[in-house]
Coordinates of C-alpha atoms in Angstrom, one line a residue:
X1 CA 17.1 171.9 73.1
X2 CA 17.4 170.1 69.6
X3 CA 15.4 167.5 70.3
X4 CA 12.6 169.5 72.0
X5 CA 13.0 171.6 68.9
X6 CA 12.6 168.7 66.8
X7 CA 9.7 167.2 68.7
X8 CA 7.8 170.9 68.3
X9 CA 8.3 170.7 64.2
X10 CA 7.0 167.1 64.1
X11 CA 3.8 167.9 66.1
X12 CA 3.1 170.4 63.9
X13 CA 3.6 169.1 61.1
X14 CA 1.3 166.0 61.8
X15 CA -1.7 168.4 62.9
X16 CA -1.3 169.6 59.2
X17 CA -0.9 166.2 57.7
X18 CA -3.5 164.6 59.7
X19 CA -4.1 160.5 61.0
X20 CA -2.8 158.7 57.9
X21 CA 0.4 160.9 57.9
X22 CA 0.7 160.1 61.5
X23 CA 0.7 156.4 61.5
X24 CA 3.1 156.1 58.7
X25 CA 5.5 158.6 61.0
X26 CA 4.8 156.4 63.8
X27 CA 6.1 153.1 61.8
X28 CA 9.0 154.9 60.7
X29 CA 9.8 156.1 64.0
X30 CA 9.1 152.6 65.5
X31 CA 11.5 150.9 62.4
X32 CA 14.2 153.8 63.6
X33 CA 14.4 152.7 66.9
X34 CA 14.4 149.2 66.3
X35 CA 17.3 149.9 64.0
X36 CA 19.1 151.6 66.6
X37 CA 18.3 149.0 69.1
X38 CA 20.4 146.4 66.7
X39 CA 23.1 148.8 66.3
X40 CA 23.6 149.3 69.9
X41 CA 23.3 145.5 70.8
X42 CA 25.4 144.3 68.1
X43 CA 28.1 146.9 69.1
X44 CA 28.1 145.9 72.9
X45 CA 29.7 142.4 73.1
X46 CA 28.5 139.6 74.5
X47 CA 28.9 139.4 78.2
X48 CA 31.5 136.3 78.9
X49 CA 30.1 132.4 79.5
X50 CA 32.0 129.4 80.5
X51 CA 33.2 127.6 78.0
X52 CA 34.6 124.3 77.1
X53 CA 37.2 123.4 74.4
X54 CA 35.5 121.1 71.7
X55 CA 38.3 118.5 72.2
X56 CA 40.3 116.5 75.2
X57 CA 42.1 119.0 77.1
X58 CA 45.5 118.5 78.8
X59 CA 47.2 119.7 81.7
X60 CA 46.7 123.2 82.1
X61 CA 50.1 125.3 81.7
X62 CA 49.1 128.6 82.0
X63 CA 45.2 130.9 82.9
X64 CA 45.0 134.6 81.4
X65 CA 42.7 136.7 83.5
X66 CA 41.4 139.7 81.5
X67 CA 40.5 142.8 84.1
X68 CA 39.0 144.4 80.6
X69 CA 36.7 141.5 79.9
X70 CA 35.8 139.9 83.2
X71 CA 37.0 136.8 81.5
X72 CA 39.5 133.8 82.7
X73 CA 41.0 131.8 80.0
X74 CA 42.7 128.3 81.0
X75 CA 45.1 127.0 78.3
X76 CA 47.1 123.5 77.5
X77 CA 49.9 122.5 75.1
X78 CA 47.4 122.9 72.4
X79 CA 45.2 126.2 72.8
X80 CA 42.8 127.3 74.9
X81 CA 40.8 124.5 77.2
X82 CA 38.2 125.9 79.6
X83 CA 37.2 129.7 79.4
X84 CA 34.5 131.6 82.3
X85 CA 33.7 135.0 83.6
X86 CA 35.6 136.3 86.7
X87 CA 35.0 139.5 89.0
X88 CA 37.9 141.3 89.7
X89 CA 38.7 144.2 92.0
X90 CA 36.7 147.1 92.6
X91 CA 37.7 150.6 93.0
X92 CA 40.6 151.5 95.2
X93 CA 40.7 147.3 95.7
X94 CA 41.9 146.5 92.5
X95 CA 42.9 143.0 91.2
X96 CA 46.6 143.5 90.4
X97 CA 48.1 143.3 86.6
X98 CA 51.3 141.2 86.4
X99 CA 52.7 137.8 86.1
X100 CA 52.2 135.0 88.9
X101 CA 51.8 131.6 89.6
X102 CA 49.8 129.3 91.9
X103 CA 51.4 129.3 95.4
X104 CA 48.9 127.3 97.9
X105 CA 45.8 125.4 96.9
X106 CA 43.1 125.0 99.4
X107 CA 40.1 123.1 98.7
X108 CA 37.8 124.6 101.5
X109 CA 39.4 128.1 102.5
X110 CA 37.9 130.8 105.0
X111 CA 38.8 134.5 105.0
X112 CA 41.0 135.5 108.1
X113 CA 39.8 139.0 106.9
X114 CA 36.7 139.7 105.7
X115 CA 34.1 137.8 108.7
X116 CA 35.5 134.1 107.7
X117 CA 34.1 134.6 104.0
X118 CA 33.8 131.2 102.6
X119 CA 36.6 131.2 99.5
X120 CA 36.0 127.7 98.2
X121 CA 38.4 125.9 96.0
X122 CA 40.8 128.2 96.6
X123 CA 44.1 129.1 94.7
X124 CA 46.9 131.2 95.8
X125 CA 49.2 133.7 93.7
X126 CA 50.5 135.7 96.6
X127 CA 51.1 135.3 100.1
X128 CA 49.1 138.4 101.0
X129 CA 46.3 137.5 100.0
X130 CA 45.3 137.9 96.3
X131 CA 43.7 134.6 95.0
X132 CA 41.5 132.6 92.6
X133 CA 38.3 130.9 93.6
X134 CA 34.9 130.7 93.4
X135 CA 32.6 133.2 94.7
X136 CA 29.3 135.1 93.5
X137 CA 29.6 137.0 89.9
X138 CA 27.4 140.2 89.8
X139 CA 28.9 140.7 86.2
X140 CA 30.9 143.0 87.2
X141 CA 34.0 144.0 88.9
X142 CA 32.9 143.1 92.7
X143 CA 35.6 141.7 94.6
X144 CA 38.2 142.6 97.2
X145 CA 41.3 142.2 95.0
X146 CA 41.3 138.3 94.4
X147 CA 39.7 136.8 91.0
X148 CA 36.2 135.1 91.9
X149 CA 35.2 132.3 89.5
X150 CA 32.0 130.7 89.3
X151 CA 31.6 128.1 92.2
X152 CA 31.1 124.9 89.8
X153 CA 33.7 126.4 87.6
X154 CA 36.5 126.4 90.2
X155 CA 35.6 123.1 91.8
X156 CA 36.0 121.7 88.4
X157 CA 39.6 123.2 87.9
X158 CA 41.0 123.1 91.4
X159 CA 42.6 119.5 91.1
X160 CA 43.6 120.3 87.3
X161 CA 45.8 123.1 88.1
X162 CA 49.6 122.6 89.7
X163 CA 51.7 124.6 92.3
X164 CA 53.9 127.1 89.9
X165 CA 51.2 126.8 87.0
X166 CA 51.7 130.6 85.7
X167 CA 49.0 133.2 86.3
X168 CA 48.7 136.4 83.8
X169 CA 46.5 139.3 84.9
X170 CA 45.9 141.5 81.8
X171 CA 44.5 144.8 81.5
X172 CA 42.8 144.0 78.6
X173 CA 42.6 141.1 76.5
X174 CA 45.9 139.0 76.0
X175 CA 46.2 135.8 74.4
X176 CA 49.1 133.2 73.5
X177 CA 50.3 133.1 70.1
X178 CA 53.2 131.1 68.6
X179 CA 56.7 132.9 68.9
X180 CA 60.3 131.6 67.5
X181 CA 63.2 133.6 68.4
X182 CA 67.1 132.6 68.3
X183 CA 67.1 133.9 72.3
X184 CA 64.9 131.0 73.4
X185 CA 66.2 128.2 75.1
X186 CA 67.0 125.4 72.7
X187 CA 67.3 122.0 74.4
X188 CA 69.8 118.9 73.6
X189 CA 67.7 115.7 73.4
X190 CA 70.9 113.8 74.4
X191 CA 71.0 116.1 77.9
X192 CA 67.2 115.6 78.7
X193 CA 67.6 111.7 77.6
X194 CA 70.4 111.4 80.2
X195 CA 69.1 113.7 83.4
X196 CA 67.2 110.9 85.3
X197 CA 70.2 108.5 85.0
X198 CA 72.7 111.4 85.6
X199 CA 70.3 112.6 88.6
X200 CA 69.7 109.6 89.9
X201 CA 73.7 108.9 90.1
X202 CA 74.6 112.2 91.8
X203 CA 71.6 111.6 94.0
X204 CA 73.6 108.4 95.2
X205 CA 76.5 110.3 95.5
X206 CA 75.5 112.8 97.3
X207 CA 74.3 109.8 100.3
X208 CA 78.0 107.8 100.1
X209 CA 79.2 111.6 100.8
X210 CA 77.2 112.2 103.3
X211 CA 77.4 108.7 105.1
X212 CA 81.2 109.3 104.7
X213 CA 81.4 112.6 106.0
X214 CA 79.1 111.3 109.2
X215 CA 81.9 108.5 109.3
X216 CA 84.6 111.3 109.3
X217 CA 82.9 113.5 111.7
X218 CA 82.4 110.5 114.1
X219 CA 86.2 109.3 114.0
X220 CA 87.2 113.4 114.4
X221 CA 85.0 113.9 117.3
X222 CA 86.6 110.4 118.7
X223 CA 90.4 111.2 118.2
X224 CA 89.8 114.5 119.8
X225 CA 88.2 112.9 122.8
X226 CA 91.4 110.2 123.0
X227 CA 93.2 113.4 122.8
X228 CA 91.8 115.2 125.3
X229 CA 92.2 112.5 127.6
X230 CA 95.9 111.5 126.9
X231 CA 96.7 115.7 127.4
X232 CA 95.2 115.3 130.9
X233 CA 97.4 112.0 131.3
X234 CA 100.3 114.1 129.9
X235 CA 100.0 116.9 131.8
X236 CA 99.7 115.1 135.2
X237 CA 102.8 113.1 134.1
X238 CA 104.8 116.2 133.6
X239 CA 103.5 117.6 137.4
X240 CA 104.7 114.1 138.9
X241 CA 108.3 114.3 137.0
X242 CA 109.0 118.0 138.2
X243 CA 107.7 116.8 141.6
X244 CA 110.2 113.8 141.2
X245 CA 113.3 116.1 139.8
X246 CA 112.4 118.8 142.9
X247 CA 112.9 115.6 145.6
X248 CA 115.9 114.9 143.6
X249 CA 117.4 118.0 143.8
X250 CA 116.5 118.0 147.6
X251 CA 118.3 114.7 148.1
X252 CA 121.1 116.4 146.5
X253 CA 121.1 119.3 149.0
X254 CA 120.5 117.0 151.9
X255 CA 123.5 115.0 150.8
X256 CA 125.9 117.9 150.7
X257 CA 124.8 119.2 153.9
X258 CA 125.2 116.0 156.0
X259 CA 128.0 115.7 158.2
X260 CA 128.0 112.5 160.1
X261 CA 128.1 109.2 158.2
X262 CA 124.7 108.2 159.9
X263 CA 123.0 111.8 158.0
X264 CA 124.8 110.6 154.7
X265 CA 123.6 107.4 154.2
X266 CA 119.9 108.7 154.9
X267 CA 120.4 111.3 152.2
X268 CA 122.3 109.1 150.0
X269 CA 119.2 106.6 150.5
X270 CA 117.1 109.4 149.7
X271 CA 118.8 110.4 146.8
X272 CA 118.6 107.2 144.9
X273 CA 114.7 106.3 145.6
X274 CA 114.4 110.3 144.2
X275 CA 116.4 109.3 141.1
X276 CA 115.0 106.0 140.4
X277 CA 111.7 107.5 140.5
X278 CA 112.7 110.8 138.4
X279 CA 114.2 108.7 135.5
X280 CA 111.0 106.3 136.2
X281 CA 108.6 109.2 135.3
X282 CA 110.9 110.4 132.6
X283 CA 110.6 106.9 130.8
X284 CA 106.6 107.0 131.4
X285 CA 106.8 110.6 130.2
X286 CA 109.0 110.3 127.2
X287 CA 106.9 107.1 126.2
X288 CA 103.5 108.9 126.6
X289 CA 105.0 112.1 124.3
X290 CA 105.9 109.9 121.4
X291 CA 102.4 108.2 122.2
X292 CA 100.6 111.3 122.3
X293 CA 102.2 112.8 119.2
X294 CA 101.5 109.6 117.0
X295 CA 97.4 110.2 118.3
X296 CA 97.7 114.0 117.9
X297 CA 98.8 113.7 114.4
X298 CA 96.7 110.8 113.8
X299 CA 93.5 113.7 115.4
X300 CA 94.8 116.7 113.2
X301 CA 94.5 113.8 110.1
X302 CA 91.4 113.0 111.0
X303 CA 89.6 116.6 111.6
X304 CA 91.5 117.7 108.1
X305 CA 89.8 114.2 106.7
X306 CA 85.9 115.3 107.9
X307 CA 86.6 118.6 106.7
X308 CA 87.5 117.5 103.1
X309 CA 85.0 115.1 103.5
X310 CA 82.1 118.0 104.3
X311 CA 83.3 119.6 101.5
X312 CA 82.6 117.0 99.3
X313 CA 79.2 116.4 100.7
X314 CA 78.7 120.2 99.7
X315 CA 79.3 119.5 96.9
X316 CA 78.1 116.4 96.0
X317 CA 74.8 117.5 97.4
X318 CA 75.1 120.9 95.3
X319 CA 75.3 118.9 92.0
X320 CA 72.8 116.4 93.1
X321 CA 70.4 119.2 93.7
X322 CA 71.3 120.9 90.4
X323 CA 70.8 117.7 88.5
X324 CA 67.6 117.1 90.2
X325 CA 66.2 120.6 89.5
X326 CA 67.2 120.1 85.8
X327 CA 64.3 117.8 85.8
X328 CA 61.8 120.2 86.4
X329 CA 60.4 123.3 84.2
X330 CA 62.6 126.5 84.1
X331 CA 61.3 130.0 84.7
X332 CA 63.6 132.9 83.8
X333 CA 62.8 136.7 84.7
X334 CA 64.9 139.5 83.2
X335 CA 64.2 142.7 84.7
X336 CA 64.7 145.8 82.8
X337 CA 64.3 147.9 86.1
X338 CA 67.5 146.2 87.6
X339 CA 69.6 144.7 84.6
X340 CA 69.3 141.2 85.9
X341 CA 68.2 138.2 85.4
X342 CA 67.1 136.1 88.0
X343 CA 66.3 131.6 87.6
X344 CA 63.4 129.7 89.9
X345 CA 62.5 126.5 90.0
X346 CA 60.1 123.8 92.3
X347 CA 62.1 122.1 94.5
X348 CA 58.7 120.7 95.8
X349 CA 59.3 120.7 98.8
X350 CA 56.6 121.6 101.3
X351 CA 56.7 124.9 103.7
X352 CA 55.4 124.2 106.4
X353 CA 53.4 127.5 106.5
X354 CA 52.2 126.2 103.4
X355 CA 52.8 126.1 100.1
X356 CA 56.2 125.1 98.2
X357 CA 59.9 126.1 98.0
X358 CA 61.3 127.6 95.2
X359 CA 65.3 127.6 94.3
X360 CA 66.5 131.0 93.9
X361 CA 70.1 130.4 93.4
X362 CA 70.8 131.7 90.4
X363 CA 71.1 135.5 89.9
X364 CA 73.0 137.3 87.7
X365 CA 73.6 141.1 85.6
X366 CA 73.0 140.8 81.7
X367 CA 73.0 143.7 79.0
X368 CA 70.0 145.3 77.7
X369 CA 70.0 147.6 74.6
X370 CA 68.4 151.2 75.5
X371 CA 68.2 150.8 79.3
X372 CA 66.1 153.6 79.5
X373 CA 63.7 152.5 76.6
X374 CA 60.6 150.6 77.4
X375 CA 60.5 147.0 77.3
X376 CA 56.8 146.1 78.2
X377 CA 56.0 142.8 79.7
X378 CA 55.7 139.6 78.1
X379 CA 55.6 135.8 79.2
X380 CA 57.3 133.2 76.8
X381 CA 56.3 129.8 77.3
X382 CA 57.9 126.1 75.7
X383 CA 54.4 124.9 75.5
X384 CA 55.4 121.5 74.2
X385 CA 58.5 119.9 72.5
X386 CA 58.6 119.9 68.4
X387 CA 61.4 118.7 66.0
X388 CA 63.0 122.1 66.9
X389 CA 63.2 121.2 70.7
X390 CA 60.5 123.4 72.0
X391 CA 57.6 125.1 70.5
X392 CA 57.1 128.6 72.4
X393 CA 54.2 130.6 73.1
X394 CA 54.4 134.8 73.8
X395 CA 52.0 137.3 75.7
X396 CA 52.5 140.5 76.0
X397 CA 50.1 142.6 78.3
X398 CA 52.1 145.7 78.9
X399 CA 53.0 147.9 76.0
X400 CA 56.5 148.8 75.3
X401 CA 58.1 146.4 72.1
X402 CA 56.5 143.8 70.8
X403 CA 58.0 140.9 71.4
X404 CA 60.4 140.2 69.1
X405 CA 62.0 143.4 69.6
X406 CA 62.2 143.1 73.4
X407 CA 64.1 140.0 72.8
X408 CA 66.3 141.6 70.4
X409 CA 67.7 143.9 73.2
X410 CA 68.5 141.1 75.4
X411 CA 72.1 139.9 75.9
X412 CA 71.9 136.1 78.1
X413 CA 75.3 135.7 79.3
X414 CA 76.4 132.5 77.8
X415 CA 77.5 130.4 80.7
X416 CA 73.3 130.9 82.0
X417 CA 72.3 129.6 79.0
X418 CA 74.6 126.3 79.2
X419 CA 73.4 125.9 82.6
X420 CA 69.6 126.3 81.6
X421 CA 68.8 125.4 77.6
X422 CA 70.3 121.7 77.7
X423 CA 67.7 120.6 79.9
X424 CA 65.2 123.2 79.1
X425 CA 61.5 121.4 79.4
X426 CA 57.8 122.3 78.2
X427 CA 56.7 124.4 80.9
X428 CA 59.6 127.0 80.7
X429 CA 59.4 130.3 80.6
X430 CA 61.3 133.3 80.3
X431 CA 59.2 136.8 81.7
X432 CA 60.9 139.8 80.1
X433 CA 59.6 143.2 81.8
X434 CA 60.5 146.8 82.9
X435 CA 59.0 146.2 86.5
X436 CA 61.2 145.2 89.1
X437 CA 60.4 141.7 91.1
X438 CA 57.6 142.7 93.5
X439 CA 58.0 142.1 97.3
X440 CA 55.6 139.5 97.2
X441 CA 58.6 137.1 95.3
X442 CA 60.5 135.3 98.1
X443 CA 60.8 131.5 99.0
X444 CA 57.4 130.3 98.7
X445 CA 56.9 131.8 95.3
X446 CA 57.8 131.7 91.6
X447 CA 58.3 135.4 90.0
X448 CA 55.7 137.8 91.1
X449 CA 55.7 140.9 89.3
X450 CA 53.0 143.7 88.8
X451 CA 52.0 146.5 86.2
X452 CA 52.9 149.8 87.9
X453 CA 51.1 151.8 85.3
X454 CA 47.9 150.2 86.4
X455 CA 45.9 150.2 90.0
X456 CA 47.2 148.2 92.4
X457 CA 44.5 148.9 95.1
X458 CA 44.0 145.8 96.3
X459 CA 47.3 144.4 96.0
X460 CA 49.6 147.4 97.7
X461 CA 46.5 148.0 101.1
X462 CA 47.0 144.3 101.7
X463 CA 49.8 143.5 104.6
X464 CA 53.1 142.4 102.7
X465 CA 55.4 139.6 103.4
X466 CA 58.2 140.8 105.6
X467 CA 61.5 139.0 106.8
X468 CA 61.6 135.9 104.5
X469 CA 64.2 133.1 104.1
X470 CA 65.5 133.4 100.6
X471 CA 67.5 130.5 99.1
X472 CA 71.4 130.9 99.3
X473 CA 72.3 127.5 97.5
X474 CA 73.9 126.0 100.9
X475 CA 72.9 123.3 102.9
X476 CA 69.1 122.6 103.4
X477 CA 67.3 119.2 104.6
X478 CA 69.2 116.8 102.1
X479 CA 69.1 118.5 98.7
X480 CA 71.6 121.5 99.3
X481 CA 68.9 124.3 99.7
X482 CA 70.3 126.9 102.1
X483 CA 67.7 130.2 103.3
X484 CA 69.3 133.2 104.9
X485 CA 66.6 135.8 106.0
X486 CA 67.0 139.3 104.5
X487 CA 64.1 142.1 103.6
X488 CA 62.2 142.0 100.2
X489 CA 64.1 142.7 97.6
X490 CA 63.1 144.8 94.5
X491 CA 60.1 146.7 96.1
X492 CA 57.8 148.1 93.6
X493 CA 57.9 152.1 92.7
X494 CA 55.7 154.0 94.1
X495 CA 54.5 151.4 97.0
X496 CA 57.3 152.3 99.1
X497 CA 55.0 155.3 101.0
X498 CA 53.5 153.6 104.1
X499 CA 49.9 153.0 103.9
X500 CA 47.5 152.4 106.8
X501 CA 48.1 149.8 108.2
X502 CA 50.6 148.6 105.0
X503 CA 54.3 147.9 107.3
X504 CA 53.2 148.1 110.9
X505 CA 52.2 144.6 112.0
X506 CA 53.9 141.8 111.3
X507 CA 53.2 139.1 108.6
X508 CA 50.8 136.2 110.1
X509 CA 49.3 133.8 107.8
X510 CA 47.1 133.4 105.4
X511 CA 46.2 137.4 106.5
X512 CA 42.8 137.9 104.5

């Protein structure tokens, strides 16, 4: 109405003025719009374009995917190296917010799901099916739940990037920026200087244990054969002696009961062969007894020797695996949801559904000021080492403290951090947030976690992982990795309501 009660005003008022007065309100409305064109385009920003860092890039160590921006951001030890748009999730099939890290790479990947949809250059965050990889880019949010990249763009990454490289799905716009805090793992230089020699050492320990624990089990297994064996003789030794003392004692009754001198010398006859061979078999049997216990003792020695001698292949094999893993990168998540803190690393061993095994064996409670306070979510990476030990990186992309403060709260029991910050490397991190670990986290993956407070559509309609071997720090293959299957742990609020479809088919692989 005010503009059509403009428009009436100005019509009139140029009938009055006449041409000249007309042309110079034409140019001013013409200068107007221009004007606001400007406004408007310089307010709107720039839709996002790949990008390249204007110096030599190193390994990638961590990609920020903002939902916000459409944007993907890959960065190094130094800042950001390679930057391009992305399309994310649609409605109802949202791209989830959270922490991850790459699971499986597969450099020519076809959707089980959605009609064998070519997903080239594919890269895994979780096992049910959210991903990286190139795919068409409308401009705008497009996809099924997995980040799309442009196709030259993730050809170009895919042998850059490395199994556990972290992942960060932001609502909005989150960046790395340089972080100290007293909480943060400080390594020893003389620790990290000795791990190879010290792994390498346990790692030859751990195969003299073993070889002598095969050695014990071999000898056990033969002194209980020989064992066996001399019962059986034992036992028919005792059945021919009572045979031999029950013709004795009938050679006895014979004997009494003869009469004639003829009868008595038979019996008499009788009686001696009976007690020559009785006190025969008693010799054999006495011999074999004192035989038998020497070899029984001698089997009870050796089963108590390959037991002790397991036991130290447990062990050996537990610190050769401990010192192994203290060569690797760190990751620490500390859960606000269930007051613990929980340690992964790559074992690098391959799955053979794919992807890598992580160890899970450390789990423990710590203290957190304000439980019922928010925390938010942040990721603190050792992006390189400095004269400090390590120089650290934080993101946060769920609101709660900042940073500093959430670290404030935190109490690490003291004991984790001698076991972690000795050996701690560039490429740790510690993830402090409120969520819980999603079900997605189980042996094939770093932490998985996701934003509650945002939509989750294409994340919690997607078939989740069900009964998965976790690691339970016993025996596995050679480096003392144990799995024990249970249910997912730590399912997310909220996605506990069955959805069509969500729990009532198995897990099969690679599902979309």
């Amino acid at each position: 109405m005010a503009n059509r009660f403009t428009m009436a005003q100005s019509t009139a008022a140029m009938r009055r003025w006449g041409p000249p007065a007309i042309v110079t309100l034409a140019a001013m409305a013409a200068l107007t719009a221009l004007t606001a064109d400007a406004a408007a385009m310089q307010a709107r920003p720039a839709p996002p374009t790949e990008a390249t860092a204007p110096r030599d890039a190193g390994e990638p160590i961590m990609a920020i995917v903002s939902i916000k921006t459409q944007q993907v951001t890959f960065y190094d030890a130094e800042g950001w190296i390679l930057r391009a748009p992305v399309s994310t999730g649609t409605t109802g099939r949202e791209t989830p917010a959270g922490v991850f890290a790459v699971l499986e790479k597969d450099k020519d990947h076809h959707s089980t799901l959605y009609d064998d949809a070519w997903m080239p250059n594919m890269q895994r965050i979780t096992w049910n099916g959210i991903a990286l990889h190139g795919g068409p880019l409308p401009g705008y949010a497009a996809s099924h739940g997995c980040v799309r990249m442009p196709y030259g763009f993730a050809e170009n990454l895919f042998d850059k990037t490395w199994i556990g490289m972290r992942v960060i799905i932001s609502p909005n716009d989150a960046e790395p920026v340089e972080f100290s805090h007293p909480a943060l793992f400080v390594p020893n230089r003389e620790a990290i200087a000795a791990a190879p020699a010290k792994a390498e050492a346990l790692a030859r320990e751990a195969e003299e244990a073993a070889k002598t624990a095969d050695e014990a089990k071999k000898a056990a297994a033969t002194a209980k054969r020989e064992t066996a064996s001399l019962t059986a003789s034992l036992r028919k030794l005792e059945a021919l002696k009572t045979r031999a003392d029950a013709e004795l004692a009938f050679a006895d009754k014979a004997l009494a009961a003869a009469k004639k001198d003829e009868a008595k010398a038979r019996a008499e006859d009788l009686k001696q062969k009976a007690a020559a061979k009785a006190a025969d078999l008693g010799t054999q049997l006495d011999t074999a007894k004192a035989d038998a216990k020497s070899k029984l003792d001698a089997a009870a020695a050796a089963k108590d020797a390959a037991k002790a001698a397991e036991t130290r292949k447990a062990d050996a094999a537990k610190a050769a695996s401990e010192a192994k893993l203290a060569l690797e990168p760190v990751s620490v998540y500390i859960s606000r949801a269930t007051q613990k803190l929980y340690v992964r690393r790559n074992t690098h061993k391959p799955w053979a559904d794919g992807g890598e095994v992580f160890d899970a064996t450390l789990e423990v409670p710590i203290s957190i000021r304000n439980p019922d306070k928010r925390i938010g979510t942040h990721v603190f990476t050792a992006m390189a080492r400095n004269d400090a030990g390590l120089r650290w990186t934080a993101v946060t992309i769920d609101n709660g403290d900042d940073a500093k403060d959430a670290l404030d709260r935190i109490t690490i029991p003291q004991d984790v951090l001698h076991r972690i910050a000795p050996t701690a490397l560039p490429r740790s991190s510690i993830i402090v947030s409120d969520e819980p670990l999603s079900r997605e986290t189980n042996y094939r993956t770093e932490f998985v976690a996701v934003l509650n407070n945002q939509p989750q559509g294409g994340f919690v309609t997607r078939r989740p992982s069900v009964d998965v071997p976790v690691a339970s720090g016993n025996d596995w293959g050679n480096d003392g990795f144990g799995f024990f299957f249970q249910r997912n742990w730590n399912s997310q609020p909220g996605n506990t309501r069955p959805r069509a479809g969500q729990y009532n088919q198995p897990m099969q692989q690679r599902w979309w």
